[in-house]
Amino acid sequence: MKDIAELSGVSIATVSRVLNNNGRFSEETKEKVLKVIEETGYQINYSAKTLRMNKSFSIGILVPDITNLFFANVVEQIEEILFDKGYSTIICNTARDAKKEKAYLSVLVSKLIDGLIIISGADDFEFEHQSAKKEIPYVCIDREPKDKDRTIFISSNHYQGAFEATENLIANGVKHPAIVLHKKSSSSSKERFSGFKDALKKNNIDFSNEENTLFFHTNKQENKTLLKNFVNDHPDTDGLFTVNDNIGLDIILFLKELNIDVPKDIKIIGFDNVPTCEYSNPTLSSIKQDTEKIAKKAVSSLIKLIDGQTEDKGKIYLLPVQLIERESSKLQ
Amino acid sequence: MKDIAELSGVSIATVSRVLNNNGRFSEETKEKVLKVIEETGYQINYSAKTLRMNKSFSIGILVPDITNLFFANVVEQIEEILFDKGYSTIICNTARDAKKEKAYLSVLVSKLIDGLIIISGADDFEFEHQSAKKEIPYVCIDREPKDKDRTIFISSNHYQGAFEATENLIANGVKHPAIVLHKKSSSSSKERFSGFKDALKKNNIDFSNEENTLFFHTNKQENKTLLKNFVNDHPDTDGLFTVNDNIGLDIILFLKELNIDVPKDIKIIGFDNVPTCEYSNPTLSSIKQDTEKIAKKAVSSLIKLIDGQTEDKGKIYLLPVQLIERESSKLQ
DNA sequence: TTGTAAGCGTTATCAC
DNA sequence: GTGATAACGCTTACAA
């Protein structure tokens, strides 16, 4: 800027005004300055700007696993919107590791990020606003904040999705549905669980943990055995709602090995609508989340908070989901 | 820092020394200062540090599409290694848009990033080092740099992978192999193309663009027609090497509709080894890139450049790939 | 409409 | 060992 000022024969202050279009300069100087800027290929120094303005024009995103397609889609779309608004995004892959999450939060605070978007995660999110510093606005996607009044919570309607999936199974003739899920569960999979249970209740099917739930681990081989035992112990089972598509897809393979036909013997519906659903055999029915809406809502909510509009604080946005029917749940 | 200094009764300079472990302070002061820091929950201000040191402790990554699993894997691993080394990563999703790429580069320069990692992309990468500023070190993954002497190029051995895939098809009885690829091609898909051609040559199979190549577009329906026409025009075709798995997986579905059996009538091998390969029917053989090695090599190379070690500049690292045989290419 | 200068939170040089 | 202090590049209040 000093160079620009000298080359165009004005003061540094004027250069700054022109750069930020703050008014208080003549058309003539403006052109002079912009010309020099053009020629020199000047690039603003954001550190200095940040230091001075206490605003970094960057937003942090905390995501458990960027290789998960659902997350990747949301992140991609958030990033695009933010980019258009002049913010850059710092994507932090926490690898579902609480320690790493803490470390990242600390780095983000140090970088004076203007806002934070939290995507999913094992337990409720807590932001320990260190010291009396300016509080950093944040919004949560698919993960409940501990401090609900301070932030905005955006989530797909997991309950509704699970409910619809289960009712669809029943409508297609399933008499003994079961849910397959992981033991340690996020707020969203808890919602899915209760959607499943309520659908049974509504359809007068008794629910018991023993008969209607199967808990998977993370190891594939182990899960294969768990499934085998489950269908042995509960041979009536004729429909499975799997808490996500990865589980559903694995089960399709497992059942093939057990010579159990999908959908004739057992119907399956997953959750997330990952691309693989279209390539499996049979193709996997699933619940599709509206990643675009989620991303848009998250960004607009966050921007509001950043701009000091507090009227949405404490709000919860539940976004609708959509059942995508494919072969795995079809009536024969 | 000022507060810390006052609270612990030392000068700001001393606090800085303790924080950075620069020596020139007594054990006693150290403890005193660290205690206060602990209590106050002090967080360093990176903007100030960056401004002063002209070093930002952050690295930019340019990636065409974060929802592509191969890219996501590489990015994830790069991020993890960098995090352990105290760098934070700014992931820039260029969406294969040259304009956006330019815009991002400009932002990254403004943020004084210490280094840059470029992943893939349509054409050779050019970094127009603006003005006489400090030059930013960068390394390229799967994308050739224009200015080869300035940087380090890391790539899977796409040529070898394509060569092996093609030879494997031939070894399994394929007499009339064809390659399926996109018209506008990156440096890596060019390599794959020439690996394919050379494998034909070595096995005394004549190559012609007309008989042995099929160019796909981006539209799925269109591609289905293209494939249909191709197998009509060239009914001898009994093996396809698809330049990536997404094409291969689509073709499996298309051929099913055409009542052409895979692998009996036509054998297929893809490239990238995406997870879906294991779920399709038949499962898709593929070439697996070693994302871990790629990530490690990229980071270590970049760090060397950042540290001013120039002896590796201009080097090219070709990393081995691995054929994963599944049902789609098996001999019956 | 323009210029001067203080100050943002660090690090690094120098003096003690 | 420790402390003053200049400087990094920018914005902005105030003066002109």
XYZ file of C-alpha atoms (C1' of nucleotides) in Angstrom:
696
model
C 0.000 0.000 0.000
C 2.871 2.281 0.749
C 4.217 1.652 -2.741
C 0.837 2.211 -4.294
C 0.538 5.460 -2.411
C 3.891 6.697 -3.604
C 3.411 5.588 -7.182
C 0.076 7.284 -7.455
C 1.105 10.319 -5.494
C -1.461 10.056 -2.711
C -1.392 9.005 0.918
C -1.759 5.510 2.284
C -5.074 6.483 3.790
C -6.455 7.397 0.418
C -5.315 4.118 -1.063
C -7.137 2.341 1.717
C -10.291 4.330 1.077
C -10.220 3.563 -2.598
C -9.571 -0.117 -1.976
C -12.493 -0.420 0.353
C -14.690 1.984 -1.542
C -15.234 3.992 1.588
C -15.936 7.231 -0.221
C -14.076 10.431 0.615
C -12.005 10.549 -2.543
C -12.407 12.044 -6.002
C -13.161 10.073 -9.099
C -9.841 11.229 -10.426
C -7.758 9.829 -7.559
C -9.782 6.672 -7.620
C -8.832 5.981 -11.202
C -5.226 6.899 -10.608
C -4.963 4.545 -7.661
C -6.828 1.673 -9.266
C -4.584 1.916 -12.290
C -1.455 1.567 -10.178
C -3.002 -1.312 -8.241
C -3.788 -3.025 -11.499
C -0.273 -2.560 -12.784
C 1.544 -3.662 -9.683
C -0.655 -6.678 -9.027
C -1.020 -5.585 -5.435
C -2.510 -8.093 -3.034
C -3.959 -7.031 0.261
C -2.345 -8.412 3.382
C -5.135 -10.094 5.297
C -3.129 -10.543 8.470
C -2.746 -6.842 8.849
C -6.356 -6.239 7.983
C -7.479 -8.901 10.434
C -5.240 -7.586 13.150
C -6.558 -4.112 12.712
C -10.229 -4.900 12.215
C -10.493 -7.887 14.481
C -12.274 -9.705 11.672
C -10.689 -12.424 9.624
C -13.144 -13.045 6.811
C -12.837 -16.720 7.435
C -15.194 -19.303 8.795
C -14.269 -22.602 10.386
C -16.064 -25.843 9.632
C -15.780 -28.802 11.985
C -16.561 -32.057 10.225
C -16.098 -35.601 11.559
C -15.050 -37.223 8.307
C -14.628 -35.480 4.999
C -14.607 -38.796 3.109
C -18.218 -39.345 4.104
C -20.173 -38.293 1.047
C -22.997 -36.677 2.910
C -20.595 -34.478 4.840
C -18.504 -33.785 1.758
C -21.574 -32.579 -0.083
C -22.637 -30.275 2.699
C -19.148 -28.895 3.114
C -18.751 -28.350 -0.597
C -21.937 -26.364 -0.785
C -21.241 -24.324 2.308
C -17.838 -23.505 0.960
C -19.254 -22.320 -2.324
C -21.806 -19.996 -0.768
C -19.291 -18.569 1.664
C -16.786 -18.022 -1.094
C -19.300 -15.929 -2.986
C -19.824 -13.859 0.113
C -16.124 -13.173 0.431
C -15.386 -15.559 3.237
C -12.819 -18.284 3.055
C -13.408 -21.554 4.816
C -11.084 -23.479 7.052
C -12.206 -27.075 6.929
C -11.227 -29.087 9.963
C -11.459 -32.833 9.762
C -11.766 -33.988 13.343
C -11.631 -37.678 12.495
C -14.227 -38.138 15.257
C -11.488 -37.432 17.764
C -12.507 -35.201 20.665
C -8.916 -34.196 21.315
C -8.378 -33.128 17.761
C -11.617 -31.215 17.875
C -10.425 -29.292 20.903
C -7.092 -28.576 19.302
C -8.771 -27.322 16.184
C -11.144 -25.093 18.078
C -8.197 -23.529 19.779
C -6.445 -22.901 16.466
C -9.602 -21.447 14.990
C -10.002 -19.067 17.872
C -6.383 -18.031 17.468
C -7.048 -17.317 13.848
C -9.852 -14.989 14.859
C -12.432 -16.748 12.722
C -15.626 -14.807 12.342
C -17.874 -17.811 12.735
C -18.016 -21.543 13.025
C -20.120 -24.314 11.553
C -20.275 -27.621 13.366
C -21.355 -30.675 11.411
C -22.509 -33.794 13.231
C -20.434 -35.468 15.915
C -20.807 -37.958 18.693
C -22.069 -35.846 21.556
C -23.619 -32.457 22.056
C -21.367 -29.619 21.076
C -19.928 -27.342 23.656
C -17.960 -24.223 22.872
C -16.061 -23.084 25.901
C -15.703 -19.445 25.059
C -12.298 -18.857 26.491
C -11.630 -15.651 28.399
C -13.705 -12.531 27.964
C -12.783 -12.253 24.280
C -15.383 -11.518 21.696
C -17.702 -14.483 21.503
C -17.587 -16.407 18.254
C -20.975 -17.116 16.651
C -21.605 -20.659 15.553
C -24.337 -22.874 14.142
C -24.747 -26.625 14.449
C -25.777 -29.045 11.745
C -27.059 -32.444 12.843
C -25.484 -32.003 16.229
C -27.185 -30.534 19.194
C -25.479 -27.622 20.895
C -25.244 -27.720 24.678
C -25.813 -24.000 24.849
C -29.005 -23.907 22.783
C -29.826 -20.271 23.458
C -26.603 -18.997 22.005
C -26.874 -20.585 18.600
C -28.992 -22.032 15.820
C -29.534 -25.728 15.252
C -30.100 -27.047 11.749
C -30.971 -30.643 11.114
C -32.721 -32.918 8.723
C -35.883 -34.324 10.122
C -34.291 -37.634 10.987
C -37.290 -38.677 12.991
C -39.638 -38.179 10.066
C -37.289 -39.956 7.661
C -37.038 -43.002 9.870
C -40.760 -42.985 10.464
C -41.525 -42.876 6.739
C -38.974 -45.524 5.920
C -40.418 -47.863 8.496
C -44.010 -47.232 7.427
C -42.982 -47.847 3.841
C -41.556 -51.220 4.822
C -44.768 -52.076 6.609
C -46.895 -50.878 3.697
C -44.909 -53.213 1.502
C -45.872 -56.178 3.621
C -43.200 -56.281 6.286
C -44.571 -57.810 9.483
C -41.413 -58.046 11.574
C -39.200 -55.036 10.982
C -35.922 -54.436 12.791
C -33.549 -51.498 12.958
C -29.803 -51.842 12.560
C -27.650 -49.178 14.176
C -24.466 -48.442 16.039
C -24.319 -48.535 19.789
C -22.704 -45.138 20.357
C -25.096 -42.843 18.662
C -25.279 -39.219 17.658
C -28.318 -37.065 18.265
C -29.443 -37.718 14.704
C -29.327 -41.484 14.988
C -31.247 -41.271 18.244
C -33.927 -39.392 16.315
C -33.918 -42.087 13.667
C -34.283 -44.722 16.335
C -37.306 -43.074 17.858
C -38.887 -42.534 14.430
C -38.579 -46.253 13.897
C -40.123 -47.117 17.233
C -43.004 -44.733 16.803
C -43.799 -46.153 13.375
C -44.075 -49.597 14.934
C -46.312 -48.280 17.655
C -48.587 -46.547 15.184
C -48.918 -49.805 13.269
C -49.570 -51.866 16.380
C -46.343 -53.805 16.194
C -44.822 -54.545 19.563
C -41.288 -53.281 19.965
C -38.609 -54.978 21.990
C -34.879 -54.339 22.029
C -34.315 -58.037 21.765
C -36.469 -58.659 18.699
C -36.399 -55.401 16.798
C -32.905 -53.995 17.127
C -29.523 -55.153 15.963
C -26.432 -53.272 17.109
C -23.496 -53.256 14.742
C -19.840 -52.688 15.570
C -17.279 -51.096 13.280
C -15.677 -54.322 12.107
C -17.176 -55.774 8.970
C -16.476 -59.420 9.710
C -17.909 -59.074 13.160
C -21.021 -57.443 11.753
C -21.493 -60.307 9.335
C -21.605 -62.701 12.265
C -23.908 -60.445 14.232
C -26.339 -60.364 11.335
C -26.150 -64.107 10.814
C -26.943 -64.738 14.464
C -29.752 -62.221 14.384
C -31.557 -63.803 11.440
C -31.038 -67.222 12.998
C -32.527 -66.119 16.290
C -35.303 -64.132 14.617
C -36.191 -65.980 11.417
C -39.426 -63.987 11.130
C -37.525 -60.786 10.367
C -38.626 -59.599 6.961
C -37.608 -55.948 6.895
C -34.626 -53.884 8.013
C -34.298 -50.163 8.455
C -30.590 -49.464 8.603
C -29.517 -46.285 10.254
C -27.304 -45.404 7.313
C -26.598 -46.613 3.792
C -23.190 -48.062 4.547
C -24.782 -50.528 6.906
C -27.557 -51.246 4.416
C -25.117 -51.897 1.608
C -23.046 -54.247 3.722
C -26.146 -56.124 4.756
C -27.145 -56.644 1.132
C -23.817 -58.383 0.596
C -24.075 -60.382 3.808
C -27.571 -61.589 3.014
C -26.482 -62.654 -0.448
C -23.901 -64.911 1.182
C -26.573 -66.298 3.474
C -28.790 -66.990 0.475
C -31.470 -64.724 1.778
C -33.117 -62.795 -1.007
C -33.548 -59.030 -0.926
C -36.276 -57.843 -1.246
C -38.265 -61.109 -1.428
C -37.258 -62.461 1.998
C -36.082 -59.273 3.634
C -36.691 -55.682 2.524
C -34.198 -52.947 3.321
C -34.190 -49.161 3.490
C -31.109 -47.138 4.358
C -30.469 -43.486 5.162
C -28.384 -40.779 3.409
C -28.897 -41.772 -0.210
C -25.202 -42.184 -1.026
C -24.381 -42.699 -4.726
C -23.547 -46.352 -4.160
C -27.244 -47.020 -3.556
C -27.757 -46.909 -7.306
C -25.049 -49.436 -8.062
C -25.737 -52.198 -5.589
C -27.767 -55.245 -6.470
C -30.537 -54.846 -5.608
C -30.349 -51.075 -5.605
C -30.868 -49.674 -2.123
C -33.872 -47.605 -1.129
C -32.899 -44.730 1.072
C -33.803 -41.445 2.715
C -32.336 -38.423 1.023
C -31.317 -35.396 2.997
C -31.493 -32.035 1.322
C -27.839 -31.046 1.532
C -28.373 -27.895 -0.455
C -31.024 -26.575 1.880
C -28.961 -27.549 4.889
C -25.940 -25.697 3.552
C -27.936 -22.609 2.623
C -29.724 -22.437 5.937
C -26.529 -22.955 7.888
C -24.725 -20.170 6.091
C -27.564 -17.688 6.195
C -28.107 -18.351 9.897
C -24.439 -17.927 10.644
C -24.165 -14.715 8.665
C -27.090 -13.322 10.615
C -25.364 -14.120 13.884
C -22.136 -12.593 12.639
C -23.983 -9.452 11.648
C -25.329 -9.199 15.144
C -28.908 -10.143 14.378
C -29.852 -12.182 17.384
C -33.544 -12.787 16.742
C -32.928 -16.311 15.428
C -30.819 -17.407 18.371
C -32.139 -20.574 19.956
C -34.104 -21.554 16.864
C -34.200 -25.067 15.503
C -34.686 -25.684 11.805
C -35.885 -29.147 10.858
C -35.541 -29.741 7.149
C -37.708 -32.276 5.325
C -36.227 -35.461 3.903
C -37.352 -37.607 1.024
C -37.820 -41.344 0.592
C -36.134 -42.677 -2.539
C -37.636 -46.028 -3.378
C -35.447 -48.522 -5.150
C -35.399 -52.276 -5.542
C -34.393 -53.283 -2.013
C -37.757 -52.363 -0.529
C -40.102 -53.049 -3.408
C -43.127 -55.238 -3.201
C -42.517 -58.226 -5.477
C 0.174 -10.870 26.067
C 0.166 -7.496 27.687
C -2.194 -8.809 30.357
C -0.079 -11.881 30.883
C 2.966 -9.682 31.270
C 1.316 -7.513 33.865
C -0.219 -10.392 35.782
C 3.070 -12.238 36.020
C 5.149 -9.135 36.609
C 7.434 -9.437 33.616
C 7.706 -7.669 30.278
C 5.888 -8.544 27.098
C 9.184 -9.571 25.570
C 9.696 -12.176 28.234
C 6.230 -13.573 27.775
C 6.978 -13.955 24.080
C 10.229 -15.743 24.825
C 8.547 -18.163 27.178
C 5.723 -18.826 24.762
C 8.086 -19.653 21.949
C 10.630 -21.340 24.146
C 13.335 -19.106 22.790
C 15.559 -19.331 25.824
C 16.860 -16.243 27.673
C 14.638 -16.627 30.686
C 14.932 -18.329 34.067
C 13.116 -21.460 35.047
C 11.379 -19.417 37.679
C 9.895 -16.823 35.299
C 8.935 -19.563 32.927
C 6.771 -21.259 35.498
C 5.298 -18.003 36.648
C 4.335 -17.026 33.129
C 3.032 -20.431 32.124
C 0.863 -20.511 35.193
C -0.767 -17.208 34.316
C -1.231 -18.327 30.740
C -2.905 -21.475 31.942
C -5.215 -19.554 34.233
C -6.254 -16.896 31.790
C -6.781 -19.262 28.886
C -4.693 -17.017 26.712
C -4.797 -17.694 22.985
C -2.137 -16.407 20.678
C -3.239 -14.011 17.958
C -2.079 -15.555 14.718
C -2.771 -12.489 12.639
C -0.289 -10.471 14.621
C 2.213 -13.291 14.556
C 1.761 -13.721 10.823
C 2.040 -10.024 10.191
C 5.229 -9.803 12.125
C 6.877 -13.024 10.962
C 5.596 -13.094 7.418
C 4.650 -16.711 8.011
C 1.102 -17.894 8.444
C 1.426 -21.532 9.498
C -1.181 -22.427 6.984
C -1.088 -24.348 3.756
C -3.525 -24.099 0.896
C -4.889 -27.102 -0.954
C -6.468 -26.707 -4.367
C -8.776 -29.605 -5.171
C -11.189 -29.914 -8.097
C -13.955 -31.729 -6.274
C -13.983 -32.655 -2.624
C -16.868 -35.076 -3.122
C -14.646 -37.263 -5.265
C -13.553 -40.005 -2.907
C -10.037 -40.271 -4.199
C -9.471 -36.559 -3.662
C -11.238 -36.594 -0.326
C -8.946 -39.358 0.871
C -5.812 -37.555 -0.203
C -6.975 -34.294 1.313
C -7.939 -35.961 4.553
C -4.535 -37.519 4.931
C -2.634 -34.403 3.970
C -4.644 -32.452 6.466
C -3.865 -34.902 9.222
C -0.123 -34.857 8.655
C -0.020 -31.078 8.380
C -2.061 -30.704 11.527
C 0.484 -32.755 13.443
C 3.204 -30.470 12.150
C 1.386 -27.393 13.400
C 0.041 -26.208 10.086
C -3.574 -25.604 9.388
C -4.985 -26.292 5.974
C -7.189 -24.126 3.847
C -9.044 -26.448 1.514
C -10.193 -24.784 -1.684
C -12.759 -26.576 -3.767
C -12.308 -25.150 -7.243
C -15.249 -27.071 -8.725
C -13.088 -27.461 -11.838
C -13.620 -23.782 -12.515
C -10.549 -21.907 -13.727
C -11.958 -18.578 -12.563
C -12.617 -19.841 -9.097
C -9.137 -21.303 -9.017
C -7.652 -17.925 -9.836
C -9.771 -16.213 -7.239
C -8.718 -18.729 -4.623
C -5.063 -18.384 -5.459
C -5.357 -14.702 -4.963
C -7.010 -15.129 -1.578
C -4.380 -17.643 -0.543
C -1.592 -15.284 -1.460
C -3.323 -12.556 0.512
C -3.447 -14.844 3.473
C 0.294 -15.303 3.241
C 0.088 -19.070 3.064
C 3.412 -20.779 3.565
C 2.859 -23.345 0.857
C 0.403 -24.769 -1.575
C -0.645 -28.240 -2.695
C -2.341 -28.613 -6.045
C -4.371 -31.749 -6.662
C -5.289 -32.756 -10.177
C -7.023 -30.421 -12.607
C -7.701 -30.055 -16.276
C -4.563 -28.411 -17.559
C -1.023 -27.854 -16.428
C -0.775 -25.700 -13.359
C 0.675 -22.258 -13.574
C 1.371 -20.075 -10.598
C 1.807 -16.513 -11.682
C 3.893 -15.269 -8.817
C 2.522 -11.809 -8.565
C 4.880 -8.922 -7.951
C 8.271 -9.347 -6.400
C 6.824 -10.764 -3.181
C 8.286 -13.801 -1.551
C 7.669 -16.760 -3.811
C 5.281 -19.349 -2.436
C 6.490 -22.964 -2.613
C 4.073 -25.482 -4.024
C 3.870 -29.120 -5.056
C 1.570 -30.742 -7.588
C -0.279 -34.022 -7.252
C -1.521 -35.662 -10.442
C -1.239 -32.399 -12.297
C 1.786 -31.264 -14.187
C 3.229 -27.901 -13.259
C 4.125 -25.571 -16.108
C 7.173 -24.380 -14.252
C 8.677 -27.783 -13.554
C 11.976 -26.519 -12.173
C 10.376 -24.585 -9.394
C 8.426 -27.400 -7.824
C 7.950 -31.103 -7.193
C 5.531 -33.308 -9.076
C 3.938 -36.271 -7.358
C 1.778 -38.704 -9.217
C 0.610 -42.252 -9.235
C 2.071 -44.223 -12.048
C -1.032 -43.940 -14.172
C 0.789 -45.308 -17.165
C 1.773 -48.467 -15.348
C -1.701 -48.926 -13.877
C -3.351 -48.683 -17.275
C -0.749 -50.957 -18.771
C -1.269 -53.626 -16.118
C -5.035 -53.367 -16.316
C -4.976 -53.832 -20.043
C -2.540 -56.711 -19.893
C -4.692 -58.343 -17.261
C -7.705 -58.131 -19.546
C -5.691 -59.693 -22.333
C -4.339 -62.393 -20.050
C -7.925 -63.229 -19.158
C -8.747 -63.859 -22.792
C -9.756 -60.460 -24.088
C -8.980 -60.201 -27.804
C -10.586 -56.834 -28.614
C -10.068 -54.400 -25.757
C -11.237 -50.818 -25.831
C -10.653 -47.844 -23.559
C -13.443 -45.569 -22.366
C -12.475 -42.039 -21.415
C -13.453 -38.409 -21.469
C -12.494 -36.149 -24.324
C -10.997 -33.314 -22.300
C -8.330 -35.090 -20.381
C -5.979 -34.319 -17.532
C -2.314 -35.240 -17.601
C -3.099 -38.364 -15.624
C -5.744 -39.641 -18.010
C -3.387 -39.023 -20.908
C -0.915 -41.275 -19.127
C -3.595 -43.894 -18.710
C -4.416 -43.670 -22.364
C -0.844 -44.228 -23.424
C -0.471 -47.132 -20.971
C -3.442 -48.732 -22.658
C -2.055 -48.226 -26.141
C 1.359 -49.548 -25.243
C -0.137 -52.685 -23.724
C -1.933 -53.358 -27.011
C 1.263 -52.813 -28.943
C 3.216 -55.160 -26.712
C 0.574 -57.824 -27.255
C 0.474 -57.306 -31.018
C -3.033 -55.920 -31.057
C -3.536 -53.174 -33.590
C -4.819 -49.954 -32.148
C -7.134 -47.563 -33.898
C -9.084 -44.659 -32.477
C -12.132 -45.914 -34.284
C -12.083 -49.463 -32.946
C -10.435 -49.187 -29.571
C -11.591 -45.987 -27.990
C -14.930 -44.731 -26.805
C -15.253 -41.131 -25.685
C -17.848 -40.415 -23.027
C -19.549 -37.127 -22.251
C -20.765 -36.020 -18.849
C -24.422 -36.851 -19.385
C -25.413 -40.332 -18.282
C -28.206 -40.878 -20.807
C -26.005 -39.732 -23.633
C -23.275 -42.096 -22.502
C -25.694 -44.991 -22.493
C -26.447 -44.340 -26.155
C -22.778 -43.911 -26.976
C -22.029 -47.283 -25.434
C -24.920 -48.952 -27.171
C -23.766 -47.649 -30.535
C -20.215 -48.667 -29.823
C -21.033 -52.293 -29.029
C -23.313 -52.410 -32.068
C -20.583 -51.092 -34.323
C -17.907 -53.220 -32.729
C -19.581 -56.454 -31.628
C -16.187 -58.097 -31.175
C -15.393 -55.902 -28.188
C -14.848 -58.186 -25.208
C -12.973 -56.034 -22.743
C -13.125 -52.436 -21.507
C -10.582 -50.460 -19.586
C -12.449 -47.462 -18.194
C -10.381 -44.466 -17.290
C -12.069 -44.261 -13.917
C -14.431 -46.292 -11.741
C -17.416 -44.033 -12.169
C -17.424 -44.777 -15.879
C -16.882 -48.467 -15.210
C -19.743 -48.650 -12.742
C -22.113 -46.897 -15.121
C -21.121 -49.250 -17.901
C -21.903 -52.264 -15.747
C -25.442 -50.936 -15.389
C -25.747 -50.040 -19.081
C -24.558 -53.475 -20.204
C -27.028 -55.141 -17.875
C -29.807 -53.299 -19.691
C -28.369 -54.408 -23.011
C -28.319 -57.995 -21.790
C -24.592 -58.211 -22.220
C -23.015 -60.229 -19.451
C -20.071 -58.962 -17.440
C -17.574 -60.603 -17.291
C -18.633 -63.411 -19.625
C -19.209 -61.270 -22.731
C -17.250 -58.197 -21.772
C -14.658 -57.829 -19.022
C -14.119 -54.492 -17.297
C -11.410 -52.871 -15.211
C -11.708 -49.381 -13.776
C -9.336 -46.981 -12.069
C -9.279 -45.439 -8.552
C -10.724 -48.297 -6.541
C -13.621 -46.331 -5.079
C -15.603 -48.109 -2.362
C -18.567 -48.667 -4.670
C -16.456 -51.205 -6.599
C -17.156 -53.703 -3.843
C -20.904 -53.234 -3.951
C -21.682 -53.388 -7.649
C -22.806 -56.555 -9.356
C -20.472 -57.862 -10.580
C -17.932 -56.211 -8.312
C -15.593 -53.983 -10.291
C -11.894 -54.701 -10.715
C -9.837 -51.572 -10.409
C -6.460 -49.938 -10.014
C -5.783 -48.685 -6.533
C -3.745 -45.572 -5.955
C -1.758 -45.331 -2.769
C -3.363 -42.234 -1.284
C -1.376 -42.521 1.899
C 1.964 -42.481 0.122
C 0.822 -39.657 -2.118
C -0.215 -37.557 0.850
C 2.983 -38.281 2.765
C 5.223 -37.535 -0.162
C 3.381 -34.350 -1.012
C 3.650 -33.001 2.501
C 7.271 -33.953 3.034
C 8.220 -32.439 -0.304
C 6.390 -29.237 0.442
C 7.896 -28.903 3.888
C 11.339 -29.269 2.367
C 10.628 -26.471 -0.066
C 9.261 -24.307 2.714
C 12.378 -24.943 4.759
C 14.444 -23.737 1.852
C 15.864 -27.104 0.853
C 15.912 -26.840 -2.897
C 17.676 -30.064 -3.836
C 14.413 -31.811 -4.717
C 13.136 -29.044 -6.964
C 12.241 -30.315 -10.386
C 11.896 -33.908 -9.195
C 9.089 -36.179 -10.237
C 7.876 -38.919 -7.936
C 5.927 -41.716 -9.580
C 4.189 -43.876 -7.013
C 3.275 -47.485 -7.743
C -0.329 -48.549 -8.103
C -1.979 -51.893 -7.496
C -4.421 -53.966 -9.493
C -7.363 -55.144 -7.421
C -9.008 -58.061 -9.185
C -12.708 -58.535 -8.668
C -15.503 -60.232 -10.546
C -15.801 -57.877 -13.521
C -12.531 -59.007 -15.077
C -12.365 -62.617 -13.965
C -11.882 -65.520 -16.300
C -15.036 -67.638 -16.109
C -11.207 15.603 -0.696
C -6.899 14.495 1.390
C -3.127 13.639 4.855
C -1.273 12.462 9.584
C -0.785 9.353 12.936
C -2.308 5.997 16.476
C -2.858 1.382 17.296
C -4.140 -3.729 16.459
C -0.651 -8.170 18.978
C 3.223 -10.021 17.875
C 8.620 -10.736 17.331
C 13.297 -9.218 17.250
C 16.956 -6.008 18.028
C 19.332 -3.740 21.170
C 20.729 -2.100 25.521
C 21.340 -3.094 30.226
C 17.934 -12.817 32.078
C 15.208 -9.021 31.231
C 12.931 -4.813 29.369
C 12.096 -0.981 25.870
C 10.887 -0.325 21.545
C 10.560 -0.489 16.430
C 8.279 -2.651 12.933
C 4.991 -5.707 10.273
C 0.484 -3.539 6.827
C -3.630 -2.075 7.561
C -7.956 1.070 9.073
C -9.826 5.111 10.968
C -10.412 9.248 13.902
C -9.126 13.607 13.471
C -7.143 17.558 11.414
C -6.620 20.345 7.513
